[in-house]
Amino acid sequence: MSLADKDLKYIWHPYTHQKDMLAPIPVASAKGALLFDTQGNEYIDGISSWWVNLHGHAHPFIAKKIYKQAKKLEHVIFAGFTHKPAIRLAKKLLPLLPGNFEKVFYSDNGSTSVEVALKMALQFWLNGDEKRTKIIALRNSYHGDTFGAMSVSARSIFTKAFDDKLFEIIFIDAPTHANIAHVKLQVEQFSKEIACFIYEPLLQGAGGMKMYDPNCLNELLAFLQKNDIICIADEVLTGFYRTGKMFAGEFLKLKADIICLSKGITGGTMALGLTACTRKIYDLFVSDDKAKTFYHGHSFTANPLACAAALASLSLLKKKKCKKNINKIVRRNKRFLSWLQKSDLNTRVKNLRQSGTVIAFEIITTTNDNYLNSISNSFTAFCLKRGVYLRSLGNTIYIMPPYCITKKQLNKVYGVIEKFLAKL
């Protein structure tokens, strides 16, 4: 029995239609931007393995740091104990964050970092003896698959089976020059009841790689903070240079009170979530009253191996070579979109857009623009046959490569997309 057959027998894969599913490709190894299957075929990882990989696969520097840490301490309960990797990571990361963050709370993935943020915000008001329980979120948002994270995500195929179990949210449109006044009016009628606002700054990922204006977001944040509404930046996707800067919040004048990080934090090697908050948030949990304690935690909170990987990834991000590679990806992506806009293929696509190292557009089809658009299956299969891995969001095609991708590899990604569009 092949590995693929054994997989089909024993394993249930995420976000995968199970009926008559194709056998998954067994990956034996990876290096840089390349994945290698058990038959020796190679695939360019054009989406950073679900947006987590920054520096390339099997990076020797990160691997060395994980190995070195594993020989000292692989894990210890983080209630009543601490360790150097967790302290060093918090100390190094806090000054880099876009805002006045002073405390770090560790978890283990993007969804849990959001759960922590929401619970912090809601309990903040409870600890302060003020009743604020409503939450604002953006339409088309996606914040994760746990129940709190689903609740603040847009109602979609992702949440449909659980919609009646999710708590009520006030959904608003991403702010634009045309709607900002209306959005403010929506918020104003509930302003004294609103505990927090959660948002993906500038780039809404799983909702369709939707991008919006930082100036309008600034105006909204200023209005919300004037009304003492806690602002939560979900930078799980946008963190660590995806939008061209270390964090998307750097494009904004107004900063969040709480920030959520995961995905690229370890360079794509280990599971780690992190929620940072300001002193104002933290101080309301410091009390003689034990009921005001933040009763939240995870078995693998602040895992030393994951923290060691994150520290290694931060070291690599500081190198001139990495920043140079990021800038090259930004420029090349921009040129590709410009070429696509001017080419004969332009009639087959729409909404061409870019945010730093991420580009996206929709293929024009006869059906609606959504995650279930059937073109995604044929697109991914087409790319794989030509040695490129791209996984579209329905008819939304996007590229989000690891920063080590070479010019030749990126040109091949562009070329495969071009060939797919040409055959439509």
PDB file of C-alpha atoms in Angstrom, residues 55-336:
ATOM      1  CA  HIS A  55      12.731  31.737   5.011  1.00  0.00           C
ATOM      2  CA  GLY A  56      12.296  28.475   3.131  1.00  0.00           C
ATOM      3  CA  HIS A  57      11.867  24.873   4.174  1.00  0.00           C
ATOM      4  CA  ALA A  58      14.376  22.967   6.315  1.00  0.00           C
ATOM      5  CA  HIS A  59      16.329  26.120   7.033  1.00  0.00           C
ATOM      6  CA  PRO A  60      19.608  24.953   8.628  1.00  0.00           C
ATOM      7  CA  PHE A  61      19.921  27.907  11.017  1.00  0.00           C
ATOM      8  CA  ILE A  62      16.427  27.433  12.474  1.00  0.00           C
ATOM      9  CA  ALA A  63      16.892  23.653  12.593  1.00  0.00           C
ATOM     10  CA  LYS A  64      20.167  24.084  14.474  1.00  0.00           C
ATOM     11  CA  LYS A  65      18.547  26.347  17.066  1.00  0.00           C
ATOM     12  CA  ILE A  66      15.641  23.933  17.600  1.00  0.00           C
ATOM     13  CA  TYR A  67      18.054  21.007  17.976  1.00  0.00           C
ATOM     14  CA  LYS A  68      20.239  22.939  20.426  1.00  0.00           C
ATOM     15  CA  GLN A  69      17.180  23.839  22.521  1.00  0.00           C
ATOM     16  CA  ALA A  70      15.805  20.283  22.387  1.00  0.00           C
ATOM     17  CA  LYS A  71      18.946  19.005  24.090  1.00  0.00           C
ATOM     18  CA  LYS A  72      18.382  21.412  27.001  1.00  0.00           C
ATOM     19  CA  LEU A  73      14.620  21.698  27.544  1.00  0.00           C
ATOM     20  CA  GLU A  74      11.856  20.552  25.226  1.00  0.00           C
ATOM     21  CA  HIS A  75       8.915  21.755  27.338  1.00  0.00           C
ATOM     22  CA  VAL A  76       7.799  22.713  30.830  1.00  0.00           C
ATOM     23  CA  ILE A  77       4.491  23.859  32.273  1.00  0.00           C
ATOM     24  CA  PHE A  78       4.318  27.661  31.995  1.00  0.00           C
ATOM     25  CA  ALA A  79       2.280  28.244  35.147  1.00  0.00           C
ATOM     26  CA  GLY A  80       4.782  28.756  37.946  1.00  0.00           C
ATOM     27  CA  PHE A  81       7.795  28.120  35.669  1.00  0.00           C
ATOM     28  CA  THR A  82       9.522  30.139  32.976  1.00  0.00           C
ATOM     29  CA  HIS A  83      12.520  29.736  30.671  1.00  0.00           C
ATOM     30  CA  LYS A  84      15.034  31.771  28.706  1.00  0.00           C
ATOM     31  CA  PRO A  85      13.582  31.300  25.158  1.00  0.00           C
ATOM     32  CA  ALA A  86      10.160  32.672  26.190  1.00  0.00           C
ATOM     33  CA  ILE A  87      11.701  35.652  27.999  1.00  0.00           C
ATOM     34  CA  ARG A  88      14.155  36.425  25.194  1.00  0.00           C
ATOM     35  CA  LEU A  89      11.430  36.236  22.549  1.00  0.00           C
ATOM     36  CA  ALA A  90       9.097  38.578  24.442  1.00  0.00           C
ATOM     37  CA  LYS A  91      11.931  41.022  25.144  1.00  0.00           C
ATOM     38  CA  LYS A  92      13.040  41.087  21.488  1.00  0.00           C
ATOM     39  CA  LEU A  93       9.599  41.151  19.927  1.00  0.00           C
ATOM     40  CA  LEU A  94       7.818  43.770  22.059  1.00  0.00           C
ATOM     41  CA  PRO A  95       9.912  46.743  20.807  1.00  0.00           C
ATOM     42  CA  LEU A  96       9.257  45.665  17.209  1.00  0.00           C
ATOM     43  CA  LEU A  97       5.467  45.629  17.524  1.00  0.00           C
ATOM     44  CA  PRO A  98       3.466  48.571  16.104  1.00  0.00           C
ATOM     45  CA  GLY A  99       2.204  50.146  19.336  1.00  0.00           C
ATOM     46  CA  ASN A 100       2.896  50.463  23.050  1.00  0.00           C
ATOM     47  CA  PHE A 101       2.725  46.787  23.923  1.00  0.00           C
ATOM     48  CA  GLU A 102       4.201  45.672  27.242  1.00  0.00           C
ATOM     49  CA  LYS A 103       2.974  42.144  27.954  1.00  0.00           C
ATOM     50  CA  VAL A 104       3.015  38.907  25.964  1.00  0.00           C
ATOM     51  CA  PHE A 105       0.625  35.973  26.410  1.00  0.00           C
ATOM     52  CA  TYR A 106       1.664  32.785  24.616  1.00  0.00           C
ATOM     53  CA  SER A 107      -0.637  30.223  23.008  1.00  0.00           C
ATOM     54  CA  ASP A 108      -0.192  27.800  20.132  1.00  0.00           C
ATOM     55  CA  ASN A 109      -1.810  29.019  16.872  1.00  0.00           C
ATOM     56  CA  GLY A 110      -3.640  31.878  15.191  1.00  0.00           C
ATOM     57  CA  SER A 111      -7.110  30.901  16.364  1.00  0.00           C
ATOM     58  CA  THR A 112      -6.008  30.632  19.981  1.00  0.00           C
ATOM     59  CA  SER A 113      -4.183  33.971  19.819  1.00  0.00           C
ATOM     60  CA  VAL A 114      -7.510  35.498  18.752  1.00  0.00           C
ATOM     61  CA  GLU A 115      -9.426  33.653  21.496  1.00  0.00           C
ATOM     62  CA  VAL A 116      -6.986  35.094  24.040  1.00  0.00           C
ATOM     63  CA  ALA A 117      -7.444  38.612  22.651  1.00  0.00           C
ATOM     64  CA  LEU A 118     -11.236  38.437  22.724  1.00  0.00           C
ATOM     65  CA  LYS A 119     -11.292  37.079  26.267  1.00  0.00           C
ATOM     66  CA  MET A 120      -8.831  39.759  27.395  1.00  0.00           C
ATOM     67  CA  ALA A 121     -11.001  42.500  25.914  1.00  0.00           C
ATOM     68  CA  LEU A 122     -14.279  41.208  27.335  1.00  0.00           C
ATOM     69  CA  GLN A 123     -12.865  40.509  30.800  1.00  0.00           C
ATOM     70  CA  PHE A 124     -11.143  43.911  30.823  1.00  0.00           C
ATOM     71  CA  TRP A 125     -14.549  45.596  31.008  1.00  0.00           C
ATOM     72  CA  LEU A 126     -15.875  43.050  33.502  1.00  0.00           C
ATOM     73  CA  ASN A 127     -12.848  43.590  35.761  1.00  0.00           C
ATOM     74  CA  GLY A 128     -13.456  47.315  35.530  1.00  0.00           C
ATOM     75  CA  ASP A 129     -17.106  46.894  36.583  1.00  0.00           C
ATOM     76  CA  GLU A 130     -18.349  48.280  33.286  1.00  0.00           C
ATOM     77  CA  LYS A 131     -20.822  46.406  31.125  1.00  0.00           C
ATOM     78  CA  ARG A 132     -19.519  46.293  27.583  1.00  0.00           C
ATOM     79  CA  THR A 133     -20.220  43.034  25.794  1.00  0.00           C
ATOM     80  CA  LYS A 134     -20.687  43.820  22.097  1.00  0.00           C
ATOM     81  CA  ILE A 135     -17.969  43.154  19.531  1.00  0.00           C
ATOM     82  CA  ILE A 136     -17.418  44.747  16.121  1.00  0.00           C
ATOM     83  CA  ALA A 137     -15.756  42.897  13.243  1.00  0.00           C
ATOM     84  CA  LEU A 138     -15.359  43.414   9.516  1.00  0.00           C
ATOM     85  CA  ARG A 139     -17.379  41.683   6.837  1.00  0.00           C
ATOM     86  CA  ASN A 140     -15.310  39.199   4.810  1.00  0.00           C
ATOM     87  CA  SER A 141     -13.124  38.663   7.867  1.00  0.00           C
ATOM     88  CA  TYR A 142     -11.585  35.377   8.957  1.00  0.00           C
ATOM     89  CA  HIS A 143      -9.976  34.971  12.373  1.00  0.00           C
ATOM     90  CA  GLY A 144      -9.813  31.203  12.887  1.00  0.00           C
ATOM     91  CA  ASP A 145     -11.802  28.046  13.490  1.00  0.00           C
ATOM     92  CA  THR A 146     -12.300  27.909  17.261  1.00  0.00           C
ATOM     93  CA  PHE A 147     -15.702  29.168  18.415  1.00  0.00           C
ATOM     94  CA  GLY A 148     -14.678  32.655  19.484  1.00  0.00           C
ATOM     95  CA  ALA A 149     -12.596  33.119  16.362  1.00  0.00           C
ATOM     96  CA  MET A 150     -15.448  31.816  14.203  1.00  0.00           C
ATOM     97  CA  SER A 151     -17.877  34.179  15.910  1.00  0.00           C
ATOM     98  CA  VAL A 152     -15.885  37.241  14.865  1.00  0.00           C
ATOM     99  CA  SER A 153     -15.378  35.848  11.357  1.00  0.00           C
ATOM    100  CA  ALA A 154     -17.786  36.521   8.507  1.00  0.00           C
ATOM    101  CA  ARG A 155     -20.625  34.042   8.219  1.00  0.00           C
ATOM    102  CA  SER A 156     -19.635  31.760   5.365  1.00  0.00           C
ATOM    103  CA  ILE A 157     -19.242  28.147   4.326  1.00  0.00           C
ATOM    104  CA  PHE A 158     -16.555  27.948   7.035  1.00  0.00           C
ATOM    105  CA  THR A 159     -19.047  28.716   9.822  1.00  0.00           C
ATOM    106  CA  LYS A 160     -22.372  27.570   8.337  1.00  0.00           C
ATOM    107  CA  ALA A 161     -22.714  24.371  10.396  1.00  0.00           C
ATOM    108  CA  PHE A 162     -22.266  26.343  13.619  1.00  0.00           C
ATOM    109  CA  ASP A 163     -23.916  29.720  12.920  1.00  0.00           C
ATOM    110  CA  ASP A 164     -26.633  29.249  15.525  1.00  0.00           C
ATOM    111  CA  LYS A 165     -23.999  28.526  18.200  1.00  0.00           C
ATOM    112  CA  LEU A 166     -21.878  31.625  17.552  1.00  0.00           C
ATOM    113  CA  PHE A 167     -22.305  34.785  19.603  1.00  0.00           C
ATOM    114  CA  GLU A 168     -23.754  37.918  18.076  1.00  0.00           C
ATOM    115  CA  ILE A 169     -21.375  40.318  16.350  1.00  0.00           C
ATOM    116  CA  ILE A 170     -21.886  43.750  14.816  1.00  0.00           C
ATOM    117  CA  PHE A 171     -20.409  43.405  11.326  1.00  0.00           C
ATOM    118  CA  ILE A 172     -19.308  46.505   9.460  1.00  0.00           C
ATOM    119  CA  ASP A 173     -17.800  47.008   6.019  1.00  0.00           C
ATOM    120  CA  ALA A 174     -14.082  47.587   5.681  1.00  0.00           C
ATOM    121  CA  PRO A 175     -13.798  51.396   5.773  1.00  0.00           C
ATOM    122  CA  THR A 176     -13.529  53.319   2.503  1.00  0.00           C
ATOM    123  CA  HIS A 177     -13.779  57.010   1.647  1.00  0.00           C
ATOM    124  CA  ALA A 178     -17.305  56.344   0.384  1.00  0.00           C
ATOM    125  CA  ASN A 179     -18.649  54.509   3.459  1.00  0.00           C
ATOM    126  CA  ILE A 180     -16.679  55.799   6.449  1.00  0.00           C
ATOM    127  CA  ALA A 181     -19.444  58.149   7.591  1.00  0.00           C
ATOM    128  CA  HIS A 182     -22.007  55.347   7.474  1.00  0.00           C
ATOM    129  CA  VAL A 183     -19.680  52.954   9.303  1.00  0.00           C
ATOM    130  CA  LYS A 184     -19.211  55.493  12.096  1.00  0.00           C
ATOM    131  CA  LEU A 185     -22.974  55.887  12.421  1.00  0.00           C
ATOM    132  CA  GLN A 186     -23.336  52.114  12.742  1.00  0.00           C
ATOM    133  CA  VAL A 187     -20.837  52.067  15.572  1.00  0.00           C
ATOM    134  CA  GLU A 188     -22.077  55.200  17.297  1.00  0.00           C
ATOM    135  CA  GLN A 189     -25.486  53.782  18.184  1.00  0.00           C
ATOM    136  CA  PHE A 190     -23.826  51.027  20.239  1.00  0.00           C
ATOM    137  CA  SER A 191     -20.620  52.838  21.276  1.00  0.00           C
ATOM    138  CA  LYS A 192     -21.149  52.586  25.049  1.00  0.00           C
ATOM    139  CA  GLU A 193     -21.880  48.860  24.785  1.00  0.00           C
ATOM    140  CA  ILE A 194     -18.978  47.895  22.522  1.00  0.00           C
ATOM    141  CA  ALA A 195     -16.107  46.073  24.189  1.00  0.00           C
ATOM    142  CA  CYS A 196     -13.778  45.736  21.225  1.00  0.00           C
ATOM    143  CA  PHE A 197     -13.172  45.884  17.501  1.00  0.00           C
ATOM    144  CA  ILE A 198     -11.144  43.126  15.807  1.00  0.00           C
ATOM    145  CA  TYR A 199      -9.676  43.586  12.347  1.00  0.00           C
ATOM    146  CA  GLU A 200      -7.134  42.205   9.909  1.00  0.00           C
ATOM    147  CA  PRO A 201      -5.149  45.341   9.060  1.00  0.00           C
ATOM    148  CA  LEU A 202      -5.130  46.149   5.331  1.00  0.00           C
ATOM    149  CA  LEU A 203      -5.340  42.538   4.105  1.00  0.00           C
ATOM    150  CA  GLN A 204      -8.213  40.120   4.750  1.00  0.00           C
ATOM    151  CA  GLY A 205      -6.706  36.727   3.979  1.00  0.00           C
ATOM    152  CA  ALA A 206      -9.065  33.746   3.904  1.00  0.00           C
ATOM    153  CA  GLY A 207     -11.974  36.078   3.131  1.00  0.00           C
ATOM    154  CA  GLY A 208     -10.552  36.432  -0.374  1.00  0.00           C
ATOM    155  CA  MET A 209      -7.261  38.378  -0.066  1.00  0.00           C
ATOM    156  CA  LYS A 210      -9.269  41.593   0.107  1.00  0.00           C
ATOM    157  CA  MET A 211      -7.208  44.768   0.567  1.00  0.00           C
ATOM    158  CA  TYR A 212      -8.290  48.144   1.894  1.00  0.00           C
ATOM    159  CA  ASP A 213      -7.015  51.676   2.531  1.00  0.00           C
ATOM    160  CA  PRO A 214      -4.883  52.412   5.629  1.00  0.00           C
ATOM    161  CA  ASN A 215      -6.069  56.030   5.739  1.00  0.00           C
ATOM    162  CA  CYS A 216      -9.697  55.008   6.131  1.00  0.00           C
ATOM    163  CA  LEU A 217      -8.758  52.422   8.755  1.00  0.00           C
ATOM    164  CA  ASN A 218      -6.865  55.146  10.618  1.00  0.00           C
ATOM    165  CA  GLU A 219      -9.975  57.308  10.650  1.00  0.00           C
ATOM    166  CA  LEU A 220     -12.085  54.437  11.969  1.00  0.00           C
ATOM    167  CA  LEU A 221      -9.547  53.549  14.667  1.00  0.00           C
ATOM    168  CA  ALA A 222      -9.410  57.185  15.800  1.00  0.00           C
ATOM    169  CA  PHE A 223     -13.193  57.242  16.133  1.00  0.00           C
ATOM    170  CA  LEU A 224     -13.278  53.939  18.033  1.00  0.00           C
ATOM    171  CA  GLN A 225     -10.495  54.871  20.429  1.00  0.00           C
ATOM    172  CA  LYS A 226     -12.190  58.194  21.117  1.00  0.00           C
ATOM    173  CA  ASN A 227     -15.104  56.052  22.347  1.00  0.00           C
ATOM    174  CA  ASP A 228     -12.753  53.894  24.491  1.00  0.00           C
ATOM    175  CA  ILE A 229     -13.296  50.815  22.323  1.00  0.00           C
ATOM    176  CA  ILE A 230     -10.452  48.289  22.545  1.00  0.00           C
ATOM    177  CA  CYS A 231      -8.862  47.677  19.141  1.00  0.00           C
ATOM    178  CA  ILE A 232      -7.504  44.196  18.343  1.00  0.00           C
ATOM    179  CA  ALA A 233      -5.183  43.804  15.347  1.00  0.00           C
ATOM    180  CA  ASP A 234      -5.163  40.282  13.966  1.00  0.00           C
ATOM    181  CA  GLU A 235      -1.729  40.184  12.319  1.00  0.00           C
ATOM    182  CA  VAL A 236      -1.580  36.392  12.188  1.00  0.00           C
ATOM    183  CA  LEU A 237      -1.228  36.616   8.392  1.00  0.00           C
ATOM    184  CA  THR A 238       0.075  40.153   7.904  1.00  0.00           C
ATOM    185  CA  GLY A 239       2.939  39.981  10.396  1.00  0.00           C
ATOM    186  CA  PHE A 240       6.623  39.593   9.537  1.00  0.00           C
ATOM    187  CA  TYR A 241       6.821  41.573   6.269  1.00  0.00           C
ATOM    188  CA  ARG A 242       3.954  40.004   4.334  1.00  0.00           C
ATOM    189  CA  THR A 243       2.612  43.484   3.518  1.00  0.00           C
ATOM    190  CA  GLY A 244       6.082  44.904   2.918  1.00  0.00           C
ATOM    191  CA  LYS A 245       6.697  46.148   6.454  1.00  0.00           C
ATOM    192  CA  MET A 246       7.445  44.144   9.583  1.00  0.00           C
ATOM    193  CA  PHE A 247       3.784  44.545  10.602  1.00  0.00           C
ATOM    194  CA  ALA A 248       0.813  45.969   8.712  1.00  0.00           C
ATOM    195  CA  GLY A 249       0.187  48.218  11.722  1.00  0.00           C
ATOM    196  CA  GLU A 250       3.267  50.208  10.693  1.00  0.00           C
ATOM    197  CA  PHE A 251       1.225  51.652   7.821  1.00  0.00           C
ATOM    198  CA  LEU A 252      -1.186  53.117  10.384  1.00  0.00           C
ATOM    199  CA  LYS A 253      -0.882  56.161  12.629  1.00  0.00           C
ATOM    200  CA  LEU A 254      -3.332  54.718  15.141  1.00  0.00           C
ATOM    201  CA  LYS A 255      -2.163  51.581  16.918  1.00  0.00           C
ATOM    202  CA  ALA A 256      -4.013  48.639  18.405  1.00  0.00           C
ATOM    203  CA  ASP A 257      -4.417  47.843  22.117  1.00  0.00           C
ATOM    204  CA  ILE A 258      -4.005  44.109  21.505  1.00  0.00           C
ATOM    205  CA  ILE A 259      -2.194  42.300  18.688  1.00  0.00           C
ATOM    206  CA  CYS A 260      -2.430  38.641  17.610  1.00  0.00           C
ATOM    207  CA  LEU A 261       0.492  36.821  15.974  1.00  0.00           C
ATOM    208  CA  SER A 262       1.155  33.309  14.679  1.00  0.00           C
ATOM    209  CA  LYS A 263       1.852  31.699  11.257  1.00  0.00           C
ATOM    210  CA  GLY A 264       5.224  33.181  10.260  1.00  0.00           C
ATOM    211  CA  ILE A 265       6.363  33.830  13.822  1.00  0.00           C
ATOM    212  CA  THR A 266       8.554  30.694  13.860  1.00  0.00           C
ATOM    213  CA  GLY A 267       9.468  30.902  10.194  1.00  0.00           C
ATOM    214  CA  GLY A 268       6.950  28.139   9.537  1.00  0.00           C
ATOM    215  CA  THR A 269       8.696  25.462  11.592  1.00  0.00           C
ATOM    216  CA  MET A 270       6.746  25.149  14.856  1.00  0.00           C
ATOM    217  CA  ALA A 271       3.246  25.905  16.157  1.00  0.00           C
ATOM    218  CA  LEU A 272       3.192  29.100  18.235  1.00  0.00           C
ATOM    219  CA  GLY A 273       0.644  31.812  18.952  1.00  0.00           C
ATOM    220  CA  LEU A 274       1.218  35.100  20.723  1.00  0.00           C
ATOM    221  CA  THR A 275      -1.094  37.848  21.978  1.00  0.00           C
ATOM    222  CA  ALA A 276       0.456  41.103  23.169  1.00  0.00           C
ATOM    223  CA  CYS A 277      -1.355  43.888  25.028  1.00  0.00           C
ATOM    224  CA  THR A 278      -0.745  47.358  26.424  1.00  0.00           C
ATOM    225  CA  ARG A 279      -0.163  48.138  30.089  1.00  0.00           C
ATOM    226  CA  LYS A 280      -3.694  49.562  30.279  1.00  0.00           C
ATOM    227  CA  ILE A 281      -5.185  46.156  29.413  1.00  0.00           C
ATOM    228  CA  TYR A 282      -2.873  44.177  31.667  1.00  0.00           C
ATOM    229  CA  ASP A 283      -3.307  46.365  34.755  1.00  0.00           C
ATOM    230  CA  LEU A 284      -7.007  45.537  35.123  1.00  0.00           C
ATOM    231  CA  PHE A 285      -6.073  41.878  35.641  1.00  0.00           C
ATOM    232  CA  VAL A 286      -3.724  42.722  38.536  1.00  0.00           C
ATOM    233  CA  SER A 287      -5.892  42.670  41.659  1.00  0.00           C
ATOM    234  CA  ASP A 288      -6.307  41.234  45.148  1.00  0.00           C
ATOM    235  CA  ASP A 289      -9.550  39.771  43.820  1.00  0.00           C
ATOM    236  CA  LYS A 290      -8.695  36.353  42.366  1.00  0.00           C
ATOM    237  CA  ALA A 291     -11.847  36.436  40.268  1.00  0.00           C
ATOM    238  CA  LYS A 292     -10.093  39.041  38.111  1.00  0.00           C
ATOM    239  CA  THR A 293      -7.371  36.565  37.136  1.00  0.00           C
ATOM    240  CA  PHE A 294      -7.108  35.695  33.446  1.00  0.00           C
ATOM    241  CA  TYR A 295      -7.978  32.006  33.628  1.00  0.00           C
ATOM    242  CA  HIS A 296      -6.715  30.895  30.255  1.00  0.00           C
ATOM    243  CA  GLY A 297      -3.859  28.666  29.137  1.00  0.00           C
ATOM    244  CA  HIS A 298      -2.669  25.845  26.903  1.00  0.00           C
ATOM    245  CA  SER A 299      -0.651  22.720  27.620  1.00  0.00           C
ATOM    246  CA  PHE A 300       2.060  23.861  25.219  1.00  0.00           C
ATOM    247  CA  THR A 301       2.040  27.548  26.176  1.00  0.00           C
ATOM    248  CA  ALA A 302       5.432  29.129  25.420  1.00  0.00           C
ATOM    249  CA  ASN A 303       6.926  25.862  24.208  1.00  0.00           C
ATOM    250  CA  PRO A 304      10.733  26.340  24.393  1.00  0.00           C
ATOM    251  CA  LEU A 305      11.351  24.720  20.996  1.00  0.00           C
ATOM    252  CA  ALA A 306       8.826  27.009  19.311  1.00  0.00           C
ATOM    253  CA  CYS A 307      10.256  30.068  21.078  1.00  0.00           C
ATOM    254  CA  ALA A 308      13.753  29.065  19.956  1.00  0.00           C
ATOM    255  CA  ALA A 309      12.505  28.776  16.373  1.00  0.00           C
ATOM    256  CA  ALA A 310      10.853  32.206  16.614  1.00  0.00           C
ATOM    257  CA  LEU A 311      14.079  33.769  17.898  1.00  0.00           C
ATOM    258  CA  ALA A 312      15.984  32.187  15.002  1.00  0.00           C
ATOM    259  CA  SER A 313      13.428  33.499  12.508  1.00  0.00           C
ATOM    260  CA  LEU A 314      13.711  37.032  13.944  1.00  0.00           C
ATOM    261  CA  SER A 315      17.493  36.852  13.516  1.00  0.00           C
ATOM    262  CA  LEU A 316      17.066  35.918   9.857  1.00  0.00           C
ATOM    263  CA  LEU A 317      14.530  38.712   9.283  1.00  0.00           C
ATOM    264  CA  LYS A 318      17.089  41.265  10.441  1.00  0.00           C
ATOM    265  CA  LYS A 319      19.632  40.248   7.828  1.00  0.00           C
ATOM    266  CA  LYS A 320      20.121  42.554   4.828  1.00  0.00           C
ATOM    267  CA  LYS A 321      19.782  39.611   2.465  1.00  0.00           C
ATOM    268  CA  CYS A 322      16.279  38.828   3.736  1.00  0.00           C
ATOM    269  CA  LYS A 323      15.082  42.422   3.432  1.00  0.00           C
ATOM    270  CA  LYS A 324      16.624  42.618  -0.025  1.00  0.00           C
ATOM    271  CA  ASN A 325      14.764  39.456  -1.077  1.00  0.00           C
ATOM    272  CA  ILE A 326      11.479  40.836   0.280  1.00  0.00           C
ATOM    273  CA  ASN A 327      11.903  44.048  -1.715  1.00  0.00           C
ATOM    274  CA  LYS A 328      12.676  42.031  -4.851  1.00  0.00           C
ATOM    275  CA  ILE A 329       9.477  40.007  -4.451  1.00  0.00           C
ATOM    276  CA  VAL A 330       7.475  43.215  -4.011  1.00  0.00           C
ATOM    277  CA  ARG A 331       8.955  44.713  -7.203  1.00  0.00           C
ATOM    278  CA  ARG A 332       8.601  41.549  -9.288  1.00  0.00           C
ATOM    279  CA  ASN A 333       5.015  41.020  -8.174  1.00  0.00           C
ATOM    280  CA  LYS A 334       4.238  44.607  -9.113  1.00  0.00           C
ATOM    281  CA  ARG A 335       5.742  44.115 -12.588  1.00  0.00           C
ATOM    282  CA  PHE A 336       3.793  40.889 -13.101  1.00  0.00           C
TER     283      PHE A 336
END
